[in-house]
Amino acid sequence: MSFMSSPVLRYDQRVAVARLHALLELLPTALDKELAPAGITSFEFTLLEALHEADGHRLRLSALASRTNATLARLSRVVTSLERKDLVMRAPCEEDGRATNAILTDAGETVFAESAGLYADAVRRMILDGLDDDGVDQLATLSYAILSKLDPERRLAVTATGADSAVCAADPSATSESDPECAADPERTQ
Amino acid sequence: MSFMSSPVLRYDQRVAVARLHALLELLPTALDKELAPAGITSFEFTLLEALHEADGHRLRLSALASRTNATLARLSRVVTSLERKDLVMRAPCEEDGRATNAILTDAGETVFAESAGLYADAVRRMILDGLDDDGVDQLATLSYAILSKLDPERRLAVTATGADSAVCAADPSATSESDPECAADPERTQ
DNA sequence: TCCTTTTTGTTGTACCTACAACTGAGACTG
DNA sequence: CAGTCTCAGTTGTAGGTACAACAAAAAGGA
């Protein structure tokens, strides 16, 4: 019990971590500000995007939680908020009485379409623009490496193996026999 | 007005951004959980660390804001909270009647010392462990590239040029003639 | 069938953060 | 010195998020 992992980090490690920390502090707020004109947050955009890409424009809350890397509790509240703005509807799931589907409304689809450009521009301007192809590749690899340590059991959509993991537009055959009424996805955040 | 920057991103870009987004969502919470045993948040640790490294264990609130990439409003509240826990004291600045110094107390020093190992371990386990030296270097470079776009005027400590930028343990001669009574640092967050 | 466990959400509570309005102290001008 | 401007911090308010306790449905066992 005398040495424990050395208490301090190397200088270059500290620099890297400090910068990452600054990024964690600043980027979310900055992204949110870019989407403010559309009346939604960056997280809400991700949610609308997940619904847009989903079969039947609907997804179970637990599936949404997995896609958006959020807690079910958080998701429930955000969906309630989006419901008040008429961007999303709730509908009970026919197949499973416990489950609830979140469904993108027409108004939600409109807002998503409007904010998609806004979001893409923001992402380009604040993240991608200075990076060459190698940089993008490194960003993906590094992020994945860290995420893997945060989610070793690969319960999240981002760390899931397979082509549909992060951003594929819909995964038509994700669950074998489920009809569009109940979008499935067994994984959840916590 | 017919083409606007192409509305969608390339697949590899979307993957990288989605992963980064997941990181922004998950890492802060995960880090906070690691520090919970010490009774402070990751942000509070950064604040204590900044004070610990500062000359005379004191820093003006605006300087702290710059170091921690936070708003002055936020900082004011966090310092109040730390004051209630006796980890930090407030003292008016002798040189400038407007300014307030935050001073690390002995108890604060103790908590910092205790949580430093906790934090270093967490950072290693959740961020650094899977990365080789190239990875660390890429992380630093990528983060800096993005931060530069968020803070083009280099008002923040992380993006400041010079050796004291991110993590140097104290910068003894930061301000030419200021005595330890009033730690200076003209830059602020907003 | 009855009982227990797991899964899916929901909600009470507490805390944290952003934004904007505000106070008080220097600085600068005439 | 009055008037104005800027700077440093504080605080009201609103909204977001986490954690834990909860209810209801489904699954699994004896």
Short mmCIF file of C-alpha atoms (C1' of nucleotides) in Angstrom, two decimals:
data_model
loop_
_atom_site.label_atom_id
_atom_site.label_comp_id
_atom_site.label_asym_id
_atom_site.label_seq_id
_atom_site.Cartn_x
_atom_site.Cartn_y
_atom_site.Cartn_z
CA MET A 1 0.00 0.00 0.00
CA SER A 2 2.96 2.26 -0.35
CA PHE A 3 2.96 3.52 -3.89
CA MET A 4 -0.56 3.61 -5.34
CA SER A 5 -0.69 4.68 -8.95
CA SER A 6 1.61 7.68 -9.21
CA PRO A 7 -0.35 10.63 -7.91
CA VAL A 8 0.27 13.06 -10.70
CA LEU A 9 0.01 12.91 -14.44
CA ARG A 10 2.66 13.68 -16.95
CA TYR A 11 2.71 17.20 -18.25
CA ASP A 12 1.44 16.33 -21.70
CA GLN A 13 -1.33 14.28 -20.15
CA ARG A 14 -2.37 17.15 -17.96
CA VAL A 15 -2.46 19.47 -20.94
CA ALA A 16 -4.58 17.07 -22.94
CA VAL A 17 -6.98 16.49 -20.07
CA ALA A 18 -7.26 20.19 -19.25
CA ARG A 19 -8.17 20.94 -22.83
CA LEU A 20 -10.67 18.14 -22.97
CA HIS A 21 -12.14 19.44 -19.75
CA ALA A 22 -12.49 22.90 -21.22
CA LEU A 23 -14.19 21.35 -24.21
CA LEU A 24 -16.67 19.53 -22.01
CA GLU A 25 -17.43 22.81 -20.31
CA LEU A 26 -17.78 25.01 -23.35
CA LEU A 27 -18.92 22.99 -26.34
CA PRO A 28 -22.36 21.92 -25.09
CA THR A 29 -23.31 25.49 -24.23
CA ALA A 30 -21.95 26.76 -27.51
CA LEU A 31 -23.89 24.19 -29.50
CA ASP A 32 -27.06 24.96 -27.61
CA LYS A 33 -26.69 28.63 -28.41
CA GLU A 34 -26.47 27.85 -32.10
CA LEU A 35 -29.75 25.99 -31.99
CA ALA A 36 -31.51 28.56 -29.86
CA PRO A 37 -33.05 30.29 -32.91
CA ALA A 38 -34.88 27.05 -33.64
CA GLY A 39 -36.25 26.97 -30.12
CA ILE A 40 -34.69 23.67 -29.18
CA THR A 41 -31.57 22.51 -27.43
CA SER A 42 -28.85 20.37 -28.87
CA PHE A 43 -30.12 17.42 -26.90
CA GLU A 44 -33.65 17.93 -28.15
CA PHE A 45 -32.32 18.06 -31.68
CA THR A 46 -30.61 14.72 -31.20
CA LEU A 47 -33.87 13.34 -29.91
CA LEU A 48 -35.88 14.66 -32.86
CA GLU A 49 -33.22 13.30 -35.20
CA ALA A 50 -33.48 9.86 -33.64
CA LEU A 51 -37.23 9.90 -34.08
CA HIS A 52 -36.93 11.19 -37.63
CA GLU A 53 -34.65 8.34 -38.54
CA ALA A 54 -36.74 5.75 -36.78
CA ASP A 55 -39.22 3.51 -38.49
CA GLY A 56 -42.62 5.14 -38.35
CA HIS A 57 -41.12 8.21 -36.78
CA ARG A 58 -41.59 6.57 -33.41
CA LEU A 59 -39.38 5.02 -30.78
CA ARG A 60 -39.90 3.68 -27.33
CA LEU A 61 -38.60 5.91 -24.59
CA SER A 62 -36.07 3.34 -23.51
CA ALA A 63 -34.82 3.11 -27.08
CA LEU A 64 -34.60 6.89 -27.24
CA ALA A 65 -32.66 6.86 -24.01
CA SER A 66 -30.14 4.52 -25.51
CA ARG A 67 -29.84 6.53 -28.72
CA THR A 68 -29.42 9.82 -26.95
CA ASN A 69 -27.20 8.54 -24.14
CA ALA A 70 -29.61 9.85 -21.58
CA THR A 71 -31.33 8.67 -18.48
CA LEU A 72 -34.88 7.47 -18.73
CA ALA A 73 -35.86 10.02 -16.13
CA ARG A 74 -34.36 12.82 -18.13
CA LEU A 75 -35.93 11.57 -21.30
CA SER A 76 -39.34 11.41 -19.75
CA ARG A 77 -39.13 15.06 -18.79
CA VAL A 78 -37.74 16.20 -22.12
CA VAL A 79 -40.46 14.35 -23.99
CA THR A 80 -43.04 16.01 -21.78
CA SER A 81 -41.54 19.35 -22.63
CA LEU A 82 -41.51 18.56 -26.36
CA GLU A 83 -45.08 17.38 -26.06
CA ARG A 84 -46.07 20.78 -24.74
CA LYS A 85 -44.54 22.33 -27.83
CA ASP A 86 -46.41 19.83 -30.03
CA LEU A 87 -43.21 18.50 -31.53
CA VAL A 88 -43.68 15.02 -30.16
CA MET A 89 -46.61 12.86 -29.10
CA ARG A 90 -46.82 10.04 -26.63
CA ALA A 91 -48.68 6.85 -27.48
CA PRO A 92 -48.89 3.67 -25.47
CA CYS A 93 -47.21 0.67 -27.01
CA GLU A 94 -49.64 -2.00 -28.21
CA GLU A 95 -47.33 -4.90 -27.65
CA ASP A 96 -46.04 -3.99 -24.23
CA GLY A 97 -48.28 -2.25 -21.77
CA ARG A 98 -45.35 -0.86 -19.89
CA ALA A 99 -43.79 0.86 -22.83
CA THR A 100 -44.54 4.25 -24.34
CA ASN A 101 -43.74 5.38 -27.83
CA ALA A 102 -42.61 8.87 -28.59
CA ILE A 103 -43.84 9.93 -32.01
CA LEU A 104 -42.61 12.82 -34.08
CA THR A 105 -45.46 15.12 -35.06
CA ASP A 106 -45.64 17.03 -38.33
CA ALA A 107 -44.67 20.16 -36.48
CA GLY A 108 -41.76 18.24 -34.98
CA GLU A 109 -40.70 17.08 -38.41
CA THR A 110 -40.79 20.68 -39.60
CA VAL A 111 -38.72 21.94 -36.70
CA PHE A 112 -36.27 19.12 -37.22
CA ALA A 113 -35.92 19.96 -40.90
CA GLU A 114 -35.35 23.60 -40.09
CA SER A 115 -32.82 22.96 -37.37
CA ALA A 116 -30.89 20.27 -39.24
CA GLY A 117 -29.13 22.84 -41.38
CA LEU A 118 -28.52 25.03 -38.39
CA TYR A 119 -27.01 22.12 -36.53
CA ALA A 120 -24.86 20.92 -39.39
CA ASP A 121 -23.49 24.40 -39.88
CA ALA A 122 -22.76 24.75 -36.18
CA VAL A 123 -21.00 21.40 -36.09
CA ARG A 124 -18.94 22.28 -39.09
CA ARG A 125 -18.01 25.69 -37.79
CA MET A 126 -17.25 24.67 -34.23
CA ILE A 127 -15.85 21.18 -34.65
CA LEU A 128 -15.04 19.96 -38.10
CA ASP A 129 -13.81 22.94 -40.02
CA GLY A 130 -10.26 22.93 -38.79
CA LEU A 131 -9.87 19.18 -39.09
CA ASP A 132 -8.58 17.29 -42.05
CA ASP A 133 -9.68 13.73 -42.76
CA ASP A 134 -7.06 12.39 -40.39
CA GLY A 135 -8.35 14.70 -37.69
CA VAL A 136 -11.90 13.47 -38.13
CA ASP A 137 -10.68 9.94 -37.99
CA GLN A 138 -8.68 10.60 -34.84
CA LEU A 139 -11.65 12.31 -33.23
CA ALA A 140 -13.81 9.28 -33.90
CA THR A 141 -11.18 6.87 -32.67
CA LEU A 142 -10.33 8.80 -29.53
CA SER A 143 -13.96 9.37 -28.63
CA TYR A 144 -14.69 5.73 -29.10
CA ALA A 145 -11.75 4.72 -26.96
CA ILE A 146 -12.95 6.86 -24.10
CA LEU A 147 -16.58 5.90 -24.51
CA SER A 148 -15.63 2.25 -24.37
CA LYS A 149 -14.22 2.82 -20.94
CA LEU A 150 -17.34 4.65 -19.83
CA ASP A 151 -19.63 1.98 -21.16
CA PRO A 152 -17.69 -1.29 -21.08
CA GLU A 153 -20.84 -3.35 -21.53
CA ARG A 154 -21.76 -1.52 -24.72
CA ARG A 155 -25.24 -0.72 -23.59
CA LEU A 156 -25.30 2.56 -25.44
CA ALA A 157 -26.06 3.07 -29.08
CA VAL A 158 -22.77 4.79 -29.78
CA THR A 159 -20.70 1.95 -28.49
CA ALA A 160 -22.88 -0.75 -29.96
CA THR A 161 -21.19 -2.91 -32.51
CA GLY A 162 -22.58 -3.09 -35.98
CA ALA A 163 -23.32 -0.67 -38.75
CA ASP A 164 -26.36 0.95 -37.18
CA SER A 165 -24.40 2.07 -34.18
CA ALA A 166 -24.10 5.78 -34.31
CA VAL A 167 -25.78 7.52 -37.13
CA CYS A 168 -27.27 5.20 -39.70
CA ALA A 169 -30.54 6.48 -41.02
CA ALA A 170 -32.88 3.94 -39.49
CA ASP A 171 -32.20 0.29 -38.95
CA PRO A 172 -35.15 -1.29 -40.76
CA SER A 173 -34.53 -4.78 -39.52
CA ALA A 174 -33.27 -4.06 -36.07
CA THR A 175 -35.76 -6.33 -34.37
CA SER A 176 -36.85 -9.36 -36.29
CA GLU A 177 -40.64 -9.39 -36.28
CA SER A 178 -41.69 -6.15 -34.60
CA ASP A 179 -44.20 -4.12 -36.56
CA PRO A 180 -43.72 -0.36 -36.78
CA GLU A 181 -46.19 0.06 -33.95
CA CYS A 182 -43.63 -0.72 -31.34
CA ALA A 183 -40.12 0.35 -32.16
CA ALA A 184 -37.91 -1.81 -30.11
CA ASP A 185 -34.43 -1.64 -28.74
CA PRO A 186 -33.68 -3.61 -25.63
CA GLU A 187 -30.70 -1.61 -24.47
CA ARG A 188 -31.01 1.23 -22.07
CA THR A 189 -28.80 3.66 -20.27
CA GLN A 190 -28.96 2.65 -16.67
CA MET B 1 -28.85 31.35 -52.31
CA SER B 2 -29.26 28.03 -53.99
CA PHE B 3 -26.70 25.76 -52.49
CA MET B 4 -25.84 26.81 -48.92
CA SER B 5 -23.20 24.69 -47.34
CA SER B 6 -24.24 21.12 -48.14
CA PRO B 7 -26.95 20.24 -45.63
CA VAL B 8 -25.58 16.94 -44.46
CA LEU B 9 -22.26 15.75 -43.22
CA ARG B 10 -20.20 12.91 -44.55
CA TYR B 11 -20.72 9.59 -42.84
CA ASP B 12 -17.36 9.58 -41.10
CA GLN B 13 -17.98 13.10 -39.90
CA ARG B 14 -21.35 12.14 -38.51
CA VAL B 15 -19.82 9.20 -36.69
CA ALA B 16 -17.09 11.34 -35.18
CA VAL B 17 -19.52 14.03 -34.11
CA ALA B 18 -21.99 11.55 -32.68
CA ARG B 19 -19.26 10.00 -30.59
CA LEU B 20 -18.02 13.35 -29.42
CA HIS B 21 -21.57 14.24 -28.54
CA ALA B 22 -21.94 11.10 -26.49
CA LEU B 23 -18.72 11.98 -24.75
CA LEU B 24 -19.99 15.44 -23.88
CA GLU B 25 -23.09 13.84 -22.45
CA LEU B 26 -21.47 11.09 -20.43
CA LEU B 27 -17.99 12.08 -19.36
CA PRO B 28 -18.84 15.01 -17.08
CA THR B 29 -21.35 12.97 -15.12
CA ALA B 30 -18.96 10.05 -14.90
CA LEU B 31 -16.14 12.23 -13.63
CA ASP B 32 -18.41 13.84 -11.08
CA LYS B 33 -19.39 10.44 -9.77
CA GLU B 34 -15.76 9.53 -9.22
CA LEU B 35 -15.23 12.59 -7.09
CA ALA B 36 -18.46 12.20 -5.15
CA PRO B 37 -16.70 10.37 -2.27
CA ALA B 38 -14.66 13.53 -1.71
CA GLY B 39 -17.84 15.57 -1.51
CA ILE B 40 -17.01 17.84 -4.43
CA THR B 41 -17.76 17.99 -8.11
CA SER B 42 -15.28 17.83 -10.91
CA PHE B 43 -15.73 21.54 -11.48
CA GLU B 44 -15.12 22.32 -7.83
CA PHE B 45 -11.98 20.23 -7.96
CA THR B 46 -10.70 22.26 -10.88
CA LEU B 47 -11.42 25.38 -8.90
CA LEU B 48 -9.59 24.14 -5.81
CA GLU B 49 -6.71 23.08 -8.00
CA ALA B 50 -6.48 26.52 -9.55
CA LEU B 51 -6.38 28.09 -6.10
CA HIS B 52 -3.84 25.56 -4.88
CA GLU B 53 -1.52 26.39 -7.74
CA ALA B 54 -2.00 30.11 -7.37
CA ASP B 55 0.37 32.40 -5.59
CA GLY B 56 -0.76 32.76 -1.99
CA HIS B 57 -3.51 30.22 -2.60
CA ARG B 58 -5.71 33.05 -3.75
CA LEU B 59 -7.14 34.25 -7.02
CA ARG B 60 -9.61 36.89 -8.03
CA LEU B 61 -12.96 35.58 -9.07
CA SER B 62 -12.54 36.82 -12.60
CA ALA B 63 -9.19 35.03 -12.80
CA LEU B 64 -10.80 31.88 -11.49
CA ALA B 65 -13.50 32.24 -14.10
CA SER B 66 -10.89 32.34 -16.82
CA ARG B 67 -8.99 29.35 -15.41
CA THR B 68 -12.07 27.22 -15.02
CA ASN B 69 -13.77 28.29 -18.25
CA ALA B 70 -16.81 29.37 -16.33
CA THR B 71 -19.13 32.31 -16.11
CA LEU B 72 -18.60 34.83 -13.37
CA ALA B 73 -22.16 34.27 -12.27
CA ARG B 74 -21.60 30.57 -11.97
CA LEU B 75 -18.33 31.08 -10.18
CA SER B 76 -19.86 33.41 -7.66
CA ARG B 77 -22.40 30.76 -6.72
CA VAL B 78 -19.90 27.93 -6.57
CA VAL B 79 -17.59 29.95 -4.36
CA THR B 80 -20.50 30.71 -2.06
CA SER B 81 -21.21 27.02 -1.85
CA LEU B 82 -17.56 26.20 -1.15
CA GLU B 83 -17.52 28.94 1.45
CA ARG B 84 -20.35 27.23 3.26
CA LYS B 85 -18.25 24.08 3.37
CA ASP B 86 -15.27 26.09 4.66
CA LEU B 87 -13.10 25.06 1.75
CA VAL B 88 -12.71 28.57 0.45
CA MET B 89 -12.84 32.07 1.91
CA ARG B 90 -13.71 35.36 0.30
CA ALA B 91 -11.62 38.44 0.95
CA PRO B 92 -11.88 41.86 -0.65
CA CYS B 93 -8.97 42.85 -2.86
CA GLU B 94 -6.85 45.62 -1.41
CA GLU B 95 -5.79 47.04 -4.73
CA ASP B 96 -9.13 47.06 -6.46
CA GLY B 97 -12.27 47.73 -4.51
CA ARG B 98 -14.37 45.97 -7.09
CA ALA B 99 -12.50 42.70 -6.95
CA THR B 100 -12.84 39.78 -4.57
CA ASN B 101 -10.24 37.16 -3.86
CA ALA B 102 -11.13 33.55 -3.31
CA ILE B 103 -8.70 31.99 -0.85
CA LEU B 104 -8.14 28.30 -0.26
CA THR B 105 -8.56 27.43 3.41
CA ASP B 106 -6.60 24.75 5.21
CA ALA B 107 -9.63 22.50 5.06
CA GLY B 108 -9.84 23.24 1.36
CA GLU B 109 -6.20 22.33 0.94
CA THR B 110 -6.85 19.06 2.71
CA VAL B 111 -9.85 18.20 0.56
CA PHE B 112 -7.88 19.09 -2.52
CA ALA B 113 -5.03 16.85 -1.50
CA GLU B 114 -7.41 14.00 -0.82
CA SER B 115 -9.32 14.36 -4.03
CA ALA B 116 -6.27 14.88 -6.25
CA GLY B 117 -5.44 11.19 -6.22
CA LEU B 118 -9.07 10.32 -6.75
CA TYR B 119 -9.23 12.64 -9.71
CA ALA B 120 -5.97 11.49 -11.25
CA ASP B 121 -7.09 7.89 -10.99
CA ALA B 122 -10.43 8.68 -12.53
CA VAL B 123 -8.82 10.57 -15.39
CA ARG B 124 -6.42 7.74 -16.02
CA ARG B 125 -9.10 5.09 -15.89
CA MET B 126 -11.69 6.91 -17.97
CA ILE B 127 -9.59 8.88 -20.41
CA LEU B 128 -5.91 8.14 -20.62
CA ASP B 129 -5.52 4.46 -20.03
CA GLY B 130 -6.33 3.27 -23.51
CA LEU B 131 -4.28 5.97 -25.19
CA ASP B 132 -0.67 5.72 -26.22
CA ASP B 133 1.53 8.80 -26.42
CA ASP B 134 0.27 9.54 -29.89
CA GLY B 135 -3.28 9.35 -28.63
CA VAL B 136 -2.59 11.82 -25.86
CA ASP B 137 -0.97 14.12 -28.33
CA GLN B 138 -3.90 13.85 -30.72
CA LEU B 139 -6.33 14.51 -27.91
CA ALA B 140 -4.50 17.67 -26.98
CA THR B 141 -4.25 18.82 -30.58
CA LEU B 142 -7.86 18.10 -31.45
CA SER B 143 -9.18 19.70 -28.30
CA TYR B 144 -7.11 22.76 -28.92
CA ALA B 145 -8.29 23.00 -32.49
CA ILE B 146 -11.91 22.95 -31.42
CA LEU B 147 -11.37 25.28 -28.48
CA SER B 148 -9.70 27.79 -30.75
CA LYS B 149 -12.87 27.99 -32.75
CA LEU B 150 -14.98 28.43 -29.61
CA ASP B 151 -12.69 31.13 -28.25
CA PRO B 152 -11.09 32.82 -31.22
CA GLU B 153 -9.97 35.78 -29.13
CA ARG B 154 -8.09 33.55 -26.70
CA ARG B 155 -9.73 34.97 -23.64
CA LEU B 156 -9.66 31.66 -21.82
CA ALA B 157 -6.75 30.20 -19.94
CA VAL B 158 -6.69 27.03 -21.99
CA THR B 159 -6.33 28.83 -25.25
CA ALA B 160 -3.94 31.42 -23.95
CA THR B 161 -0.53 31.37 -25.52
CA GLY B 162 2.48 30.90 -23.32
CA ALA B 163 3.71 28.28 -20.92
CA ASP B 164 1.29 29.01 -18.11
CA SER B 165 -1.69 28.34 -20.30
CA ALA B 166 -3.27 25.17 -19.15
CA VAL B 167 -1.72 23.38 -16.27
CA CYS B 168 1.50 24.84 -15.07
CA ALA B 169 1.81 24.74 -11.33
CA ALA B 170 1.57 28.41 -10.57
CA ASP B 171 2.96 31.20 -12.66
CA PRO B 172 5.03 33.11 -10.13
CA SER B 173 5.66 36.11 -12.31
CA ALA B 174 2.35 36.33 -14.08
CA THR B 175 1.77 39.94 -13.20
CA SER B 176 4.82 42.09 -12.85
CA GLU B 177 4.53 43.95 -9.57
CA SER B 178 1.40 42.61 -7.91
CA ASP B 179 1.90 41.41 -4.38
CA PRO B 180 0.28 38.15 -3.36
CA GLU B 181 -2.60 40.10 -1.92
CA CYS B 182 -4.30 40.54 -5.21
CA ALA B 183 -3.79 37.78 -7.71
CA ALA B 184 -4.46 39.29 -11.06
CA ASP B 185 -5.49 38.06 -14.45
CA PRO B 186 -7.28 40.48 -16.69
CA GLU B 187 -9.00 37.92 -18.91
CA ARG B 188 -12.45 36.69 -18.20
CA THR B 189 -14.99 34.42 -19.78
CA GLN B 190 -17.69 36.72 -21.01
"C1'" DT C 1 -52.64 -19.44 -9.58
"C1'" DC C 2 -49.98 -16.66 -6.33
"C1'" DC C 3 -45.79 -14.56 -5.44
"C1'" DT C 4 -41.49 -12.49 -6.58
"C1'" DT C 5 -38.53 -10.13 -9.77
"C1'" DT C 6 -37.57 -7.41 -13.64
"C1'" DT C 7 -38.66 -3.89 -16.86
"C1'" DT C 8 -40.65 0.70 -18.16
"C1'" DG C 9 -41.74 4.89 -17.11
"C1'" DT C 10 -43.02 8.83 -13.98
"C1'" DT C 11 -42.34 12.17 -10.39
"C1'" DG C 12 -40.66 14.56 -5.77
"C1'" DT C 13 -36.72 16.78 -4.42
"C1'" DA C 14 -32.45 18.98 -4.59
"C1'" DC C 15 -28.88 21.03 -7.01
"C1'" DC C 16 -26.69 23.33 -10.83
"C1'" DT C 17 -26.33 26.64 -14.61
"C1'" DA C 18 -27.61 30.32 -17.79
"C1'" DC C 19 -29.36 34.84 -18.65
"C1'" DA C 20 -30.33 39.25 -17.44
"C1'" DA C 21 -30.93 42.92 -14.27
"C1'" DC C 22 -28.60 45.18 -10.72
"C1'" DT C 23 -25.01 47.34 -7.31
"C1'" DG C 24 -20.84 49.39 -6.38
"C1'" DA C 25 -15.99 50.66 -7.64
"C1'" DG C 26 -12.56 52.44 -10.89
"C1'" DA C 27 -11.51 55.13 -15.17
"C1'" DC C 28 -11.98 58.76 -18.24
"C1'" DT C 29 -13.75 63.34 -19.93
"C1'" DG C 30 -14.70 67.98 -19.81
"C1'" DC D 1 -16.26 67.67 -9.55
"C1'" DA D 2 -20.32 65.90 -12.37
"C1'" DG D 3 -21.39 62.64 -15.88
"C1'" DT D 4 -20.55 58.63 -18.32
"C1'" DC D 5 -18.53 54.37 -19.21
"C1'" DT D 6 -16.48 50.11 -18.09
"C1'" DC D 7 -15.41 46.42 -14.90
"C1'" DA D 8 -16.21 42.93 -10.95
"C1'" DG D 9 -19.44 40.55 -8.71
"C1'" DT D 10 -24.07 39.33 -6.99
"C1'" DT D 11 -28.69 37.67 -7.28
"C1'" DG D 12 -33.75 36.81 -9.12
"C1'" DT D 13 -35.66 33.71 -11.99
"C1'" DA D 14 -36.26 29.98 -15.03
"C1'" DG D 15 -35.13 25.70 -16.69
"C1'" DG D 16 -32.42 21.56 -16.91
"C1'" DT D 17 -30.54 17.09 -14.75
"C1'" DA D 18 -29.58 13.50 -11.28
"C1'" DC D 19 -31.01 10.38 -7.76
"C1'" DA D 20 -34.17 7.87 -5.51
"C1'" DA D 21 -38.75 6.41 -4.51
"C1'" DC D 22 -42.72 5.00 -6.78
"C1'" DA D 23 -46.60 2.59 -9.79
"C1'" DA D 24 -47.87 -0.49 -13.24
"C1'" DA D 25 -47.08 -4.16 -16.57
"C1'" DA D 26 -44.71 -8.35 -17.86
"C1'" DA D 27 -41.99 -12.50 -16.85
"C1'" DG D 28 -40.69 -16.31 -14.28
"C1'" DG D 29 -41.26 -19.88 -10.62
"C1'" DA D 30 -43.24 -22.87 -7.10
#
